[in-house]
Structure formats: C-alpha cells, structure tokens
Coordinates of C-alpha atoms in Angstrom, one line a residue:
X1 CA 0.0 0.0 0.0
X2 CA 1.1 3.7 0.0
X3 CA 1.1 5.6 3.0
X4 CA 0.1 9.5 2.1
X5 CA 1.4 13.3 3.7
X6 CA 1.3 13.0 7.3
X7 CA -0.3 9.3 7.6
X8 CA 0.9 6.7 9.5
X9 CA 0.7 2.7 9.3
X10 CA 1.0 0.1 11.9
X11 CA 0.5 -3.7 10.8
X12 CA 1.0 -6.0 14.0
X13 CA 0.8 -9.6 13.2
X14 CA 1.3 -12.9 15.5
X15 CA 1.4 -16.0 14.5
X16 CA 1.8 -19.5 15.7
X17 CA 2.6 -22.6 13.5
X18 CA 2.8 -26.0 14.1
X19 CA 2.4 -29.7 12.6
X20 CA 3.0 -29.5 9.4
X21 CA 1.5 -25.8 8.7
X22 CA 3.1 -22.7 6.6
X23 CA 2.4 -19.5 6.9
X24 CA 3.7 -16.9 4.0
X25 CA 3.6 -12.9 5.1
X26 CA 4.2 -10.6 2.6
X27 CA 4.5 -6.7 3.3
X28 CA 5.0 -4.2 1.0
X29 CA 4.6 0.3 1.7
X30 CA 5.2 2.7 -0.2
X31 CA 5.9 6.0 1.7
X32 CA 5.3 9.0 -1.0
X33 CA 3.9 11.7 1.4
X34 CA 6.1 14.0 3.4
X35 CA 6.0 13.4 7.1
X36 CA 4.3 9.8 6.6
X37 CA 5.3 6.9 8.9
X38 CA 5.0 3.0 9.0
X39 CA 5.7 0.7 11.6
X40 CA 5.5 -3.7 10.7
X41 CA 5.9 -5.5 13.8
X42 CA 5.8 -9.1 13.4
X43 CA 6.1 -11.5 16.5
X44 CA 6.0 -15.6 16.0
X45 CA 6.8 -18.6 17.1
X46 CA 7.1 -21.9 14.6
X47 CA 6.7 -25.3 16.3
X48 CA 7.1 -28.9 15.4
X49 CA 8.1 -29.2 11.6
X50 CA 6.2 -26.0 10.6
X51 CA 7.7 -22.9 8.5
X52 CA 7.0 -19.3 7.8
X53 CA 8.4 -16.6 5.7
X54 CA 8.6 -13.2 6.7
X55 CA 9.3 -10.7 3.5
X56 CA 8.7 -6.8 4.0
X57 CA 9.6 -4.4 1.8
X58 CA 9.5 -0.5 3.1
X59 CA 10.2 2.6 0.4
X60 CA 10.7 6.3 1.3
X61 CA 10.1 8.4 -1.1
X62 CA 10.2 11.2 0.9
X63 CA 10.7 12.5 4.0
X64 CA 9.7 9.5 6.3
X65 CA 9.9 7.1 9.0
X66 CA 9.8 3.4 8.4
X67 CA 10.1 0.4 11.1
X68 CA 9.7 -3.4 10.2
X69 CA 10.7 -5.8 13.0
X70 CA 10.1 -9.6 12.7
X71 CA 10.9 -11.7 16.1
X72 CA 10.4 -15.6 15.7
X73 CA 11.2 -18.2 18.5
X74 CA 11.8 -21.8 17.1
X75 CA 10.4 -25.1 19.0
X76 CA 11.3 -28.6 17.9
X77 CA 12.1 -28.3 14.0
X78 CA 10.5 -25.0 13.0
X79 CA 11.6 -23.0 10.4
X80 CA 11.5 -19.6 9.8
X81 CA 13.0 -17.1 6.7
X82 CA 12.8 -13.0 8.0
X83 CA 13.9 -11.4 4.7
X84 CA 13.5 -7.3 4.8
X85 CA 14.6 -5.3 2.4
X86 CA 14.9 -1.0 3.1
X87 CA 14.7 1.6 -0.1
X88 CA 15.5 5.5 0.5
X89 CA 14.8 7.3 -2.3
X90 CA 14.9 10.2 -0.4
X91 CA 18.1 11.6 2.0
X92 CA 15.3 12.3 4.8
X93 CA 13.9 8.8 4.9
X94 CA 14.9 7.2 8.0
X95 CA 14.3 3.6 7.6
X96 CA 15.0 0.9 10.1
X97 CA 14.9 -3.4 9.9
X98 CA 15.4 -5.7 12.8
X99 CA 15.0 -9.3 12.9
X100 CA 15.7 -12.0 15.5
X101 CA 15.1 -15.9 15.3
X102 CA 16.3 -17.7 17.7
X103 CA 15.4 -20.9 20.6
X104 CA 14.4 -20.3 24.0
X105 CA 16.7 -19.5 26.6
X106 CA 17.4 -22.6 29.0
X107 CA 17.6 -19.9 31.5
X108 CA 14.1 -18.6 31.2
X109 CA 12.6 -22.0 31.0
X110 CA 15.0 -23.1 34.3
X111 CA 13.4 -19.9 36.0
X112 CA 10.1 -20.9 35.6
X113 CA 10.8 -24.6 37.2
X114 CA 12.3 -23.1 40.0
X115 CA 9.0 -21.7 40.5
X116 CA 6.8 -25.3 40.2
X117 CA 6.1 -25.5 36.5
X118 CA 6.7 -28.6 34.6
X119 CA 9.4 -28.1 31.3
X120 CA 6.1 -27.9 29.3
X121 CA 4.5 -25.3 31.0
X122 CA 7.4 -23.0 31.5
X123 CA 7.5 -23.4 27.6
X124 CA 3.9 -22.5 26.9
X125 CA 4.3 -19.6 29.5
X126 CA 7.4 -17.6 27.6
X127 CA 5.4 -18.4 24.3
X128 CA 1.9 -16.6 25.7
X129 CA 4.1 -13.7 26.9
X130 CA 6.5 -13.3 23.6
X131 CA 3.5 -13.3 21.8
X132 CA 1.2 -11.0 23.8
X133 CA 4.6 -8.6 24.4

C-alpha cells in the first residue's frame, strides 16, 4: 500500500505454526507523502516441523519514518526465513529493519521450574508472553 502526507501505518501480526503448517507474510509500503510513517511489527513462534516466511519491503520516497521488525522463537524443527529489504529514495527517509530468530533461553525456562512448573508449561508460558509482548 502507499502511505500519504502525514499518515501513519501500523501492521501487528502474531502467528503461531505447528504440525506441518506454513504461513507466508508478505508486506510491501510505499511512503510518497512527506512526514508519513509505518511501523510492521511481526512476533512468531514456529513449532514442530512447521515454516514461515517473513518478507517486508519498506520505500521512502520522501521524507519519512519506516520500522519493520520480525521476532520468531523456534520449537522442535520449526523454520523460519525473515527477509527485509529497506529503499530510501529520499536523503530524509529514516528507515529501520530488525530481525531476531532464535530458541528459548534454557535460563528462562530453568526460572520458571524453580518456581513449580513442569518443562512444558514454563515453555507455553514464555510463548503466551513473547506473543502477547
């Protein structure tokens, strides 16, 4: 989509796969108005044998501020491609990408058990708070 003078876009997405499932996001913005913003914030977390692909594509045209962010927590054999790709075609577009994939921390789920949960529940626990975060 294109995002107009003084507009701003926000796209928050979670998303949980497991089994066998695949889940395909595909952003793309176009930022032609002065002063215009976007923000894609993606948060997931692929279980069992299940992938996802994670593609945004942010252009400033103008003078702008652009934000994509993908964070994915793998469980089990889970898959996940983050590819974001950043165009200024302006020398005031301020555009930003992040992107993290990674396990949990056998800290975090340790913590939990110190407090009574099972390895399993600890695990569902940090899921339900990444993804709500």
């Amino acid at each position: 989509g294109t995002v107009g003078a003084r507009a701003k876009l926000l796209i928050t997405e979670r998303i949980m796969t497991d089994g066998n499932e695949t889940a395909y996001t595909d952003f793309s913005v176009t930022m032609d108005g002065e002063d215009s913003a976007c923000d894609l914030i993606s948060r997931s977390v692929a279980k069992d044998n299940s992938h996802q692909e994670f593609r945004s594509v942010i252009k400033g045209n103008t003078r702008c501020t652009g934000h994509s962010e993908c964070d994915a927590i793998l469980v089990g054999n889970g898959t996940v491609s983050a590819a974001p790709e950043l165009f200024a075609g302006n020398i005031d577009a301020a555009l930003i990408h992040e992107a993290a994939i990674g396990k949990i921390a056998g800290e975090q789920i340790l913590k939990l058990r110190t407090l009574g949960l099972t390895e399993e529940e600890a695990e569902e626990k940090i899921i339900e708070g990444f993804l709500v975060g």
